[in-house]
Amino acid sequence: MGEVIVVTSGKGGVGKTTTSANIGCGLAVSGKKVALVDADIGLRNLDVVMGLENRIVYDLVDVVEGKCKLKQALIKDKRYAGLYLLPAAQTRDKDAVSPEQMKKLCENLKEEEFDYIIIDCPAGIEQGFKNAIAGADRALVVTTPEVSAVRDADRIIGLLEANELNDPSLILNRVRTDMVEKNEMMSMDDVTEILAVDIIGVVPDDESIVIQTNKGEPAVTVESSKAGQAFRNITRRIMGEEVPFMDLKEDDSFFTKLKKLFKK
Amino acid sequence: MITFVTDKDRNEQNEEEPVGVTQTGTPVGKIVEKAEKAAAEEAEKAKEKETAEETKESKETKETEGNDEKADKKTDKDDAAEETEGSEKTDNTDKTKDKIEKMLFSINEHMALFHKGNLRNGFTLEYDGSIILLGDVNPGAEIKATGNILILGALKGVAHAGCNGEIGAFVFALNLIPVQLRIANIITRFPDGDSKEGRKPEYAYVEDGKIYVSPFE
Amino acid sequence: MIGLFDVLSFLRKKEPASGSVAKDRLKLVLVHDRANCSSQVLEMLKGDIIKVISNYMEIDEDELDINITQTRSEDNNGTVPVLYANIPIKSMKRKSS
């Protein structure tokens, strides 16, 4: 039986879409059958991040309205077998779909024997958010170590709990290790203390994310990418493996050690 | 000339082939090596353009060109299966000119919408008839007409001409670099490796169930 | 040059790092946020406080001011959220028994 995971955040621009794409790819690389669902109707982006924008004929709204079959709208990824994308409609708005319809859609996707169904939630707490979480079994909350993002994450966690999506997992994105070391940025421990939820991954701020997004290829597949490694770990944790948190430190050269010694 | 191979069945499209749309034709320069005959014709054609005067002789040449064109296209299709480079199809013949004229006047000749302004992401312009757009169609925007579509700007989004099934419809743009192109029930997309820079005005039309793109001169 | 700056930074008066500032500010903001329409909750709290205190003393209900704010914590340099109440007393009630 498949699991429906919603990737949400409240605040925009913290990396929901990037996270969805990377986790989806990561799971597919591990041999799972994955459906990525873009629930951001009217502002779709998962298709460009995945590099599948020119293959869209039918979208989520077409499926919901019965204009096409689910299988027709699912776009098969060009790189990984078992990875499919259900794109959002671009020319409609969020009211075109109801939570009940989304619930039904998630059930239909489960019947297609997907192991994981990843829903990319739109920013905000309005209709689009309600649609995205309607059919979800589990939630991943993405945040960055900034006051605005953490505050919104707290609100989202509250709303998820109100909708009986308990125990969401937190992904702390765009962490700058150098700044955390100087205590100029909140650490993983700071954020988990404030939000009081389980953390499933810490993703460093990494140029490779920008580069890979430009290319339309998620960073999770790039062996040398630190952020990619972080997403690979998250993927394994989603599948139930115990993976230790990786060391995000830049380098422990003699010079930096010396510098630290002096700071104490 | 660029040839788009069509993909009617999306599921099949998404299966093995890396791309549903394969670029079979290549820019003029490359193909000449392959078909010397075509090269000779090409040179002749260029001369014709220079003189601008159409003599009876040149017309005859053109007629033969037209025939060769057909033959070439057949090899084109065969090549498409093997994903090799197709051979050159000469453009700018009387035949294609006639065809455009025919297209222009066959579909809803009296019905055309004139629209000024850019179509941005998320907007759809739909019309029962032909559309003349003075502006760009941005990525994420869609322009849809039961007739022809003429874009006096760049087509960077999706265009659907003959959306009621009119196979004779065409799409013209000063810069034809669509995310996706649809004519009647045929869908293609821009070849992955193709340059989007410095393109000349082009038009897309359907022949033998495939969408072709030719420069418009 | 870097070394020189490091030395200078030792001489400067130490300000709390922005990471800790962010954490403290967030804690305060979330106290408000989690109270869910905090003004309403505060009004209810105000009513309850008046009720309890009125048993012991006569207070000026109109001048009563109640708020959630922050104060410097005693053990470290950070700040902690506090419930601040300013309750003007008109007179003490005499013990009946």
XYZ file of C-alpha atoms in Angstrom:
578
model
C 0.000 0.000 0.000
C 1.409 3.351 -0.991
C 2.116 6.231 1.322
C 1.037 9.786 0.546
C 3.554 12.365 1.788
C 2.811 16.072 1.593
C 5.740 18.505 1.462
C 4.656 21.800 2.962
C 6.079 24.884 4.672
C 3.671 27.779 4.972
C 6.221 30.330 3.838
C 7.120 30.471 0.178
C 10.605 30.133 -1.196
C 12.051 27.826 1.457
C 12.509 24.937 -0.965
C 9.319 22.850 -1.025
C 9.499 22.179 -4.735
C 13.230 21.438 -4.692
C 12.716 19.110 -1.750
C 9.807 17.325 -3.455
C 11.800 16.830 -6.644
C 14.881 15.559 -4.816
C 13.013 13.199 -2.539
C 10.975 11.897 -5.476
C 14.117 11.236 -7.507
C 15.923 9.765 -4.522
C 13.125 7.285 -3.876
C 12.968 6.374 -7.558
C 16.731 5.751 -7.628
C 16.203 3.384 -4.700
C 13.860 1.385 -6.904
C 10.544 2.680 -5.609
C 7.602 3.622 -7.795
C 6.986 7.278 -7.105
C 4.355 9.787 -8.188
C 5.179 13.462 -7.773
C 2.007 15.525 -7.599
C 2.204 19.284 -8.102
C -0.659 20.711 -6.062
C 0.305 24.328 -6.733
C -2.458 24.993 -9.214
C -1.948 28.239 -11.117
C 1.731 28.523 -10.213
C 3.151 25.184 -11.223
C 6.896 24.752 -10.974
C 7.678 21.134 -10.246
C 7.647 20.437 -13.986
C 10.488 22.889 -14.720
C 12.510 21.753 -11.736
C 12.194 18.191 -13.056
C 12.872 19.313 -16.623
C 9.596 17.857 -17.897
C 7.791 21.076 -18.776
C 7.527 20.387 -22.484
C 5.753 17.053 -22.051
C 2.625 18.333 -20.375
C -0.611 17.713 -22.211
C -3.040 16.953 -19.407
C -2.845 18.098 -15.821
C -4.248 17.465 -12.380
C -7.388 19.517 -12.992
C -8.094 17.589 -16.200
C -7.895 14.344 -14.228
C -10.117 15.634 -11.453
C -12.678 16.954 -13.927
C -12.639 13.658 -15.816
C -11.299 15.163 -19.040
C -8.640 12.478 -19.212
C -7.557 9.309 -17.487
C -5.069 9.431 -14.666
C -2.586 7.396 -16.675
C -2.733 9.868 -19.551
C -1.782 12.787 -17.327
C 1.087 11.038 -15.550
C 4.356 12.033 -17.210
C 7.075 9.429 -17.061
C 10.431 10.858 -16.062
C 13.091 10.876 -18.759
C 15.837 9.545 -16.485
C 14.419 7.258 -13.831
C 12.094 4.352 -14.318
C 9.301 4.338 -11.799
C 9.198 8.127 -11.431
C 6.090 9.929 -12.627
C 4.898 13.524 -12.462
C 1.317 14.704 -12.272
C 1.582 18.380 -13.215
C -0.624 21.154 -11.895
C -2.846 23.208 -14.159
C -1.344 26.548 -15.016
C -4.331 28.418 -16.311
C -6.714 27.652 -13.478
C -6.824 28.643 -9.837
C -6.815 26.710 -6.612
C -10.598 26.594 -6.322
C -10.736 24.312 -9.364
C -10.092 21.364 -7.024
C -11.709 20.440 -3.731
C -10.141 18.528 -0.812
C -12.538 15.635 -1.456
C -11.367 15.404 -5.062
C -7.742 15.403 -3.951
C -8.487 12.628 -1.471
C -10.034 10.589 -4.273
C -7.044 11.298 -6.502
C -4.615 10.073 -3.845
C -6.634 6.876 -3.480
C -6.585 6.363 -7.238
C -2.814 6.867 -7.267
C -2.442 4.273 -4.541
C -4.401 1.863 -6.721
C -1.816 2.429 -9.464
C 0.617 0.682 -7.138
C 2.807 3.635 -6.352
C 5.017 3.093 -3.313
C 5.219 6.787 -2.566
C 3.067 9.700 -3.625
C 4.812 13.015 -2.943
C 2.576 16.079 -2.966
C 4.221 19.457 -3.498
C 2.068 21.855 -1.492
C 1.639 25.529 -2.447
C 2.731 28.254 -0.055
C 0.093 29.718 2.215
C -2.636 28.217 4.356
C -5.609 28.699 2.068
C -7.484 26.427 -0.315
C -4.346 25.083 -1.991
C -2.894 23.969 1.329
C -6.164 22.340 2.354
C -6.268 20.478 -0.966
C -2.681 19.310 -0.697
C -2.996 17.853 2.793
C -6.447 16.301 2.248
C -5.222 12.924 1.077
C -1.897 12.841 2.914
C -0.810 10.130 5.346
C 2.305 11.932 6.466
C 3.735 15.444 6.302
C 7.205 16.859 5.769
C 7.589 20.465 6.881
C 10.361 22.384 5.153
C 11.835 25.437 6.832
C 14.990 27.518 6.784
C 16.782 28.840 9.890
C 15.121 32.251 9.618
C 12.600 33.727 12.008
C 9.936 34.176 9.336
C 10.198 30.625 8.012
C 10.282 29.015 11.453
C 7.291 31.035 12.583
C 5.298 29.925 9.539
C 6.431 26.344 10.051
C 5.034 26.488 13.577
C 1.691 27.670 12.250
C 1.679 24.918 9.633
C 2.496 22.232 12.200
C -0.460 23.473 14.252
C -2.752 23.319 11.221
C -1.498 19.858 10.282
C -2.247 18.613 13.776
C -5.695 20.192 13.609
C -6.235 18.117 10.448
C -5.086 14.943 12.178
C -1.719 14.830 10.444
C 0.256 14.279 13.603
C 4.006 14.024 14.056
C 5.201 15.835 10.948
C 8.900 15.552 10.164
C 11.008 18.659 9.785
C 13.522 19.395 7.048
C 15.852 22.270 7.828
C 16.939 23.670 4.496
C 19.652 26.097 3.445
C 21.802 25.837 6.553
C 25.084 27.765 6.415
C 27.447 25.814 8.632
C 29.974 28.630 8.839
C 27.299 30.979 10.160
C 25.922 28.415 12.603
C 29.430 27.940 14.019
C 29.668 31.669 14.679
C 26.185 31.528 16.193
C 24.960 33.973 13.576
C 22.351 31.461 12.400
C 20.023 29.188 14.312
C 21.251 25.616 14.495
C 19.337 22.393 13.989
C 19.034 22.074 17.772
C 17.718 25.627 18.144
C 14.990 25.051 15.582
C 13.943 21.637 16.879
C 13.822 23.031 20.404
C 11.497 25.805 19.306
C 9.233 23.707 17.093
C 9.348 20.524 19.181
C 9.043 18.116 16.255
C 11.231 15.330 14.890
C 13.834 16.402 12.374
C 14.333 14.167 9.359
C 17.098 16.065 7.637
C 19.351 19.094 7.472
C 20.238 20.369 4.009
C 23.197 22.716 3.609
C 22.974 25.829 1.479
C 24.630 24.570 -1.665
C 25.427 26.052 -5.056
C 24.769 22.691 -6.659
C 21.041 23.110 -5.948
C 20.937 26.254 -8.074
C 23.064 24.680 -10.784
C 21.009 21.492 -10.921
C 17.718 23.391 -10.886
C 18.959 25.457 -13.820
C 19.517 22.211 -15.697
C 16.243 20.658 -14.646
C 17.989 17.739 -12.934
C 17.570 17.278 -9.174
C 20.785 17.447 -7.121
C 20.065 14.178 -5.319
C 21.703 12.290 -8.160
C 24.925 14.298 -8.055
C 27.413 12.269 -6.051
C 29.651 15.197 -5.113
C 26.855 17.521 -3.985
C 26.550 18.021 -0.214
C 22.904 18.977 -0.534
C 22.419 15.924 -2.732
C 23.941 13.760 -0.008
C 21.584 15.340 2.526
C 18.595 14.519 0.314
C 19.855 10.963 -0.182
C 19.946 10.583 3.596
C 16.439 12.017 3.932
C 15.223 9.551 1.317
C 16.663 6.647 3.273
C 15.093 7.927 6.483
C 11.721 8.164 4.738
C 12.093 4.509 3.795
C 12.620 3.725 7.464
C 16.399 3.420 7.657
C 18.379 4.801 10.541
C 20.923 7.198 9.072
C 23.177 9.355 11.249
C 23.101 13.081 10.552
C 26.006 14.037 8.382
C 28.717 16.414 9.381
C 28.109 19.634 7.533
C 31.393 21.244 8.500
C 33.213 22.743 5.579
C 36.720 21.524 6.347
C 38.714 20.855 9.450
C 42.061 22.078 8.279
C 44.833 23.010 10.641
C 44.129 26.687 10.110
C 40.440 26.519 11.046
C 41.266 24.409 14.092
C 43.825 26.992 15.157
C 41.308 29.750 14.659
C 38.759 27.928 16.801
C 41.316 27.414 19.523
C 41.956 31.126 19.672
C 38.266 31.967 19.775
C 37.856 29.916 22.928
C 14.523 22.760 -41.653
C 13.382 21.216 -38.438
C 11.088 18.290 -38.435
C 9.091 17.369 -35.426
C 8.066 13.774 -35.150
C 4.665 13.569 -33.639
C 3.564 11.667 -30.619
C -0.068 10.835 -30.591
C 0.143 8.421 -27.725
C 1.696 10.075 -24.748
C 2.204 6.875 -22.845
C 4.236 5.475 -25.648
C 6.050 8.731 -25.908
C 7.061 8.498 -22.330
C 8.212 4.937 -22.634
C 11.600 4.046 -24.048
C 12.494 6.863 -26.373
C 14.314 9.651 -24.645
C 12.252 12.190 -26.483
C 8.893 11.805 -28.141
C 9.835 14.392 -30.647
C 12.950 13.681 -32.559
C 14.721 16.147 -34.645
C 15.239 14.528 -37.956
C 16.057 17.487 -40.108
C 19.114 19.596 -39.491
C 20.187 23.068 -40.488
C 20.970 23.459 -44.155
C 24.753 23.405 -43.922
C 25.045 19.952 -42.442
C 22.872 18.114 -44.847
C 24.515 19.268 -47.986
C 27.216 16.713 -47.461
C 24.654 14.004 -47.402
C 22.726 14.880 -50.471
C 24.846 16.466 -53.123
C 21.855 16.804 -55.342
C 20.083 18.842 -52.783
C 23.139 21.008 -52.478
C 23.147 21.725 -56.148
C 19.508 22.638 -56.005
C 20.121 24.790 -53.036
C 22.763 26.750 -54.883
C 20.495 27.181 -57.834
C 17.753 28.362 -55.601
C 19.970 30.929 -53.984
C 20.820 32.279 -57.400
C 17.160 32.531 -58.198
C 16.569 34.568 -55.152
C 19.249 36.977 -56.143
C 17.939 37.532 -59.587
C 14.447 37.801 -58.223
C 13.142 37.475 -61.731
C 11.347 34.264 -62.336
C 12.034 32.877 -65.732
C 10.263 29.962 -67.218
C 13.357 27.870 -66.796
C 13.630 28.514 -63.120
C 10.023 27.582 -62.712
C 10.741 24.259 -64.264
C 13.593 23.744 -61.877
C 11.305 24.509 -59.068
C 8.858 21.927 -60.219
C 11.523 19.285 -60.175
C 12.555 20.513 -56.819
C 9.064 19.975 -55.655
C 9.222 16.344 -56.705
C 12.602 15.826 -55.127
C 11.251 17.360 -52.042
C 8.673 14.651 -51.801
C 11.233 11.944 -52.294
C 13.463 13.524 -49.740
C 10.705 13.610 -47.251
C 10.188 9.906 -47.592
C 13.781 9.232 -46.671
C 13.274 11.751 -43.953
C 10.624 9.590 -42.429
C 12.649 6.416 -42.754
C 15.511 8.133 -41.093
C 13.283 9.275 -38.327
C 12.791 5.717 -37.233
C 16.518 5.224 -36.944
C 16.935 8.638 -35.400
C 19.475 9.682 -37.946
C 19.711 12.956 -39.674
C 17.167 13.361 -42.388
C 17.830 14.947 -45.684
C 17.141 18.461 -46.675
C 13.769 19.583 -47.771
C 13.878 22.636 -49.912
C 11.722 25.487 -48.843
C 10.412 28.550 -50.463
C 9.077 26.754 -53.463
C 5.930 27.742 -55.206
C 4.368 24.684 -53.744
C 4.853 25.733 -50.154
C 3.825 29.273 -50.976
C 0.628 27.971 -52.465
C 0.116 25.852 -49.433
C 0.389 28.784 -47.070
C -2.019 30.761 -49.143
C -4.389 27.862 -49.140
C -4.044 27.525 -45.419
C -4.546 31.200 -44.876
C -7.811 31.305 -46.672
C -9.261 27.889 -46.041
C -9.974 28.248 -42.361
C -12.302 30.845 -41.010
C -11.006 33.410 -43.400
C -13.478 35.952 -42.203
C -12.911 35.314 -38.519
C -9.711 36.544 -36.919
C -8.964 38.002 -33.542
C -6.390 40.726 -33.296
C -4.739 40.869 -29.906
C -2.092 43.292 -28.797
C 0.072 42.601 -25.776
C 2.141 39.806 -24.267
C 0.523 36.623 -23.012
C 2.090 35.880 -19.662
C 2.447 32.684 -17.655
C -0.940 31.268 -16.723
C -2.997 33.102 -19.313
C -4.865 31.468 -22.151
C -6.041 33.228 -25.273
C -8.745 31.234 -26.998
C -10.700 32.084 -30.082
C -13.046 30.410 -32.509
C -11.226 31.420 -35.654
C -7.705 32.615 -36.290
C -5.602 34.735 -33.961
C -3.121 37.440 -34.802
C -1.071 38.300 -31.760
C 1.108 41.363 -31.589
C 3.356 40.377 -28.726
C 4.991 37.351 -27.119
C 3.551 34.148 -25.725
C 5.599 33.519 -22.587
C 6.394 30.092 -21.123
C 3.329 28.801 -19.302
C 0.899 30.768 -21.447
C -1.303 29.142 -24.050
C -2.725 30.400 -27.292
C -5.520 28.346 -28.762
C -7.471 28.836 -31.970
C -9.767 26.762 -34.123
C -7.997 28.352 -37.083
C -4.470 29.616 -37.655
C -2.195 31.390 -35.252
C 0.081 34.236 -36.306
C 2.377 35.565 -33.628
C 4.229 38.756 -34.377
C 6.615 38.114 -31.544
C 8.130 35.100 -29.834
C 6.222 31.906 -29.144
C 7.757 30.543 -25.963
C 4.658 28.902 -24.487
C 2.116 26.503 -25.909
C 0.242 27.095 -29.170
C -2.664 24.996 -30.372
C -3.888 25.739 -33.864
C -6.885 24.023 -35.371
C -7.946 22.916 -31.931
C -11.269 21.616 -33.270
C -9.414 19.131 -35.405
C -8.551 21.295 -38.416
C -5.416 19.577 -39.657
C -4.706 22.285 -42.230
C -4.111 24.938 -39.605
C -0.673 26.465 -39.106
C 1.273 28.412 -36.518
C 3.526 31.264 -37.495
C 5.870 33.173 -35.209
C 8.764 35.576 -35.623
C 10.571 33.430 -33.085
C 9.155 29.938 -32.944
C 10.562 28.356 -29.799
C 7.497 26.819 -28.160
C 7.471 24.583 -25.115
C 4.950 22.580 -27.025
C 3.165 22.889 -30.318
C -0.178 21.383 -31.179
C -2.023 21.337 -34.467
C -5.381 19.575 -34.479
C -4.737 16.432 -32.394
C -1.009 16.249 -33.076
C 1.403 17.242 -30.342
C 5.105 17.943 -30.584
C 7.645 19.689 -28.485
C 10.745 21.686 -29.148
C 13.768 19.433 -29.738
C 15.874 19.308 -26.579
C 19.239 20.201 -28.023
C 18.072 22.905 -30.397
C 19.354 26.438 -30.119
C 16.760 28.986 -29.180
C 18.929 31.890 -30.212
C 18.907 33.749 -33.469
C 16.022 31.983 -35.127
C 14.327 33.468 -38.131
C 10.551 33.657 -38.642
C 9.146 30.168 -39.033
C 5.831 28.468 -39.491
C 4.621 25.060 -38.457
C 2.188 22.917 -40.407
C 1.030 19.340 -40.628
C 1.932 16.949 -43.371
C 1.423 13.194 -43.292
C 0.430 13.294 -39.657
C 3.574 15.102 -38.559
C 4.270 18.667 -37.645
C 6.956 20.317 -39.739
C 8.609 23.654 -39.156
C 9.982 25.672 -42.041
C 11.573 29.084 -42.276
C 9.260 31.698 -43.669
C 10.697 33.979 -46.265
C 44.587 41.530 8.118
C 42.175 38.886 9.295
C 44.241 38.412 12.433
C 44.107 42.109 13.182
C 40.338 42.175 12.840
C 40.058 39.215 15.150
C 42.066 41.033 17.770
C 39.921 44.125 17.356
C 36.765 42.105 17.747
C 38.054 40.927 21.122
C 38.387 44.499 22.236
C 34.886 45.464 21.167
C 32.051 45.079 23.609
C 30.460 41.712 22.961
C 26.961 41.825 21.523
C 24.827 38.688 21.577
C 25.165 36.768 18.297
C 22.248 37.185 15.929
C 21.517 33.470 16.047
C 20.584 33.681 19.722
C 18.673 36.903 19.133
C 16.624 35.143 16.460
C 15.890 32.255 18.772
C 14.730 34.506 21.600
C 12.581 36.628 19.357
C 11.000 33.549 17.870
C 10.174 32.111 21.257
C 8.293 35.275 22.129
C 6.483 35.489 18.813
C 5.414 31.868 19.036
C 3.963 32.352 22.502
C 1.639 34.889 20.917
C 0.994 32.809 17.820
C 0.262 29.607 19.666
C -2.208 31.388 21.929
C -4.319 31.604 18.733
C -5.951 35.025 18.462
C -4.023 36.067 21.558
C -5.996 39.264 22.177
C -9.104 37.204 22.780
C -7.254 34.866 25.124
C -5.738 37.824 26.929
C -9.192 39.321 27.480
C -10.372 36.062 29.020
C -7.252 35.929 31.162
C -7.862 39.511 32.237
C -11.424 38.654 33.306
C -10.223 35.684 35.321
C -7.469 37.680 37.031
C -9.933 40.423 37.997
C -12.261 37.798 39.404
C -9.553 36.212 41.566
C -7.906 39.425 42.766
C -11.260 41.050 43.563
C -11.649 38.468 46.307
C -8.753 40.062 48.152
C -8.539 43.697 47.056
C -10.426 46.384 45.217
C -8.737 47.134 41.891
C -9.164 49.687 39.100
C -10.503 47.473 36.339
C -10.284 50.126 33.597
C -6.626 50.803 34.234
C -5.665 47.158 34.348
C -3.012 46.400 31.771
C -2.024 42.888 30.827
C 0.465 41.843 28.175
C 2.932 39.231 27.037
C 6.374 40.722 26.659
C 9.980 39.730 27.193
C 12.496 40.268 29.882
C 16.169 39.527 30.382
C 16.561 36.104 31.877
C 18.489 35.820 35.118
C 20.852 32.987 34.333
C 22.132 34.031 30.892
C 22.159 37.026 28.623
C 19.104 35.906 26.638
C 15.545 37.015 27.008
C 12.462 35.055 28.055
C 8.803 35.760 27.485
C 6.867 36.953 30.529
C 3.268 37.705 31.340
C 3.243 41.315 32.440
C 0.312 42.664 34.452
C -0.103 46.148 35.864
C -3.002 46.140 38.320
C -3.715 49.414 40.164
C -5.056 48.725 43.676
C -7.766 51.041 44.989
C -7.961 49.588 48.467
C -7.328 46.397 50.341
C -10.299 44.429 51.516
C -10.425 43.813 55.196
C -10.291 40.205 56.142
C -13.754 39.138 57.078
C -12.750 36.444 59.480
